[in-house]
Amino acid sequence: KPIPPLHMPRLDWWLWFVALGHRGRWFKGLCQRLLEGGSPEVLRLFDPATNPFPDPARPPVALRVCACEYQWPAPGEDTDAQWVRSDCRLKYGPMTLETSDYHLSAFLS
């Protein structure tokens, strides 16, 4: 079913579906471009303050996708955090451009 343009265009929204097992051509393109060094358009999708791939001259060797459980802090818990993260699990990967543990083309075909 086609998705209307500009409907939930944020990367974090789309990655939520990847964690549920839905990955499409956009995800293959994102992974491939990150492994190739990223383009300015792709790198702008990430927060510059927390971008794990800030230097296009040094692209990652491999990528992996992890899914974590998030919960509200317990009532009365002394924390400034809005969310408490736990139970992170590997969903996909590691993925590389070359043949290794998990080849990108085999992973996304």
Coordinates of C-alpha atoms in Angstrom, one line a residue:
K1 CA 0.0 0.0 0.0
P2 CA 1.6 3.3 -1.0
I3 CA 2.4 5.8 1.8
P4 CA 1.4 9.4 1.0
P5 CA 4.4 11.8 0.7
L6 CA 5.5 13.6 3.8
H7 CA 3.5 11.2 6.0
M8 CA 5.8 10.4 8.9
P9 CA 9.0 11.4 7.0
R10 CA 11.3 11.1 10.0
L11 CA 14.0 8.5 10.0
D12 CA 13.3 7.5 13.6
W13 CA 9.7 6.6 12.6
W14 CA 10.8 4.5 9.7
L15 CA 13.4 2.7 11.9
W16 CA 10.7 1.8 14.3
F17 CA 9.2 -0.4 11.5
V18 CA 12.6 -2.0 10.8
A19 CA 12.6 -3.2 14.4
L20 CA 9.3 -4.8 13.8
G21 CA 10.7 -6.7 10.8
H22 CA 9.6 -4.5 8.0
R23 CA 12.5 -3.3 5.8
G24 CA 12.2 -2.0 2.3
R25 CA 14.4 -0.6 -0.4
W26 CA 14.9 2.6 1.5
F27 CA 16.6 0.7 4.3
K28 CA 19.0 -1.1 1.8
G29 CA 19.8 2.3 0.4
L30 CA 20.4 3.9 3.8
C31 CA 22.7 1.0 4.9
Q32 CA 24.6 1.0 1.6
R33 CA 25.2 4.8 1.6
L34 CA 26.4 4.7 5.2
L35 CA 28.8 1.9 4.5
E36 CA 30.1 3.8 1.4
G37 CA 30.8 6.9 3.5
G38 CA 27.5 8.6 3.4
S39 CA 26.4 11.6 1.4
P40 CA 25.5 15.0 2.9
E41 CA 21.8 14.2 2.3
V42 CA 22.1 10.9 4.2
L43 CA 24.2 12.3 7.0
R44 CA 21.7 15.1 7.6
L45 CA 19.2 12.5 8.6
F46 CA 21.2 12.0 11.8
D47 CA 21.5 14.4 14.7
P48 CA 25.0 16.1 14.3
A49 CA 25.5 15.9 18.1
T50 CA 25.1 12.2 18.2
N51 CA 25.9 11.0 14.7
P52 CA 27.9 7.8 14.9
F53 CA 29.2 8.4 11.4
P54 CA 30.4 12.0 11.3
D55 CA 33.3 11.6 9.0
P56 CA 32.4 10.5 5.4
A57 CA 36.1 9.8 4.8
R58 CA 36.0 7.1 7.5
P59 CA 32.8 5.1 6.9
P60 CA 31.8 2.2 9.2
V61 CA 33.2 -1.2 8.3
A62 CA 29.9 -2.9 9.3
L63 CA 26.5 -2.0 10.5
R64 CA 24.1 -3.7 12.9
V65 CA 20.6 -3.0 13.9
C66 CA 19.6 -3.4 17.6
A67 CA 16.1 -3.0 19.1
C68 CA 15.7 -1.9 22.7
E69 CA 12.8 -1.8 25.1
Y70 CA 11.9 1.6 26.4
Q71 CA 9.7 2.3 29.4
W72 CA 8.6 5.3 31.5
P73 CA 10.6 5.7 34.7
A74 CA 8.8 4.3 37.7
P75 CA 6.6 6.8 39.6
G76 CA 8.8 8.6 42.2
E77 CA 12.0 7.3 40.7
D78 CA 14.7 10.0 41.1
T79 CA 15.8 10.5 37.5
D80 CA 15.8 13.2 34.9
A81 CA 15.4 10.7 32.1
Q82 CA 12.1 10.6 30.2
W83 CA 12.7 7.0 29.2
V84 CA 14.5 4.0 30.7
R85 CA 16.2 1.8 28.2
S86 CA 16.7 -2.0 28.7
D87 CA 16.8 -5.3 26.9
C88 CA 18.7 -4.3 23.7
R89 CA 18.7 -7.2 21.2
L90 CA 20.5 -7.6 17.9
K91 CA 18.0 -7.6 15.1
Y92 CA 20.1 -7.6 11.9
G93 CA 23.8 -7.7 11.2
P94 CA 26.6 -7.2 11.2
M95 CA 26.2 -6.0 7.6
T96 CA 29.1 -5.2 5.3
L97 CA 29.6 -4.2 1.6
E98 CA 32.0 -7.2 1.2
T99 CA 31.4 -10.8 2.0
S100 CA 31.8 -11.4 5.7
D101 CA 29.5 -12.5 8.5
Y102 CA 26.5 -10.9 6.8
H103 CA 26.7 -9.5 3.3
L104 CA 24.5 -6.5 2.6
S105 CA 23.1 -7.8 -0.7
A106 CA 22.2 -11.2 0.8
F107 CA 20.7 -9.5 3.9
L108 CA 18.4 -7.1 1.9
S109 CA 17.5 -9.1 -1.1

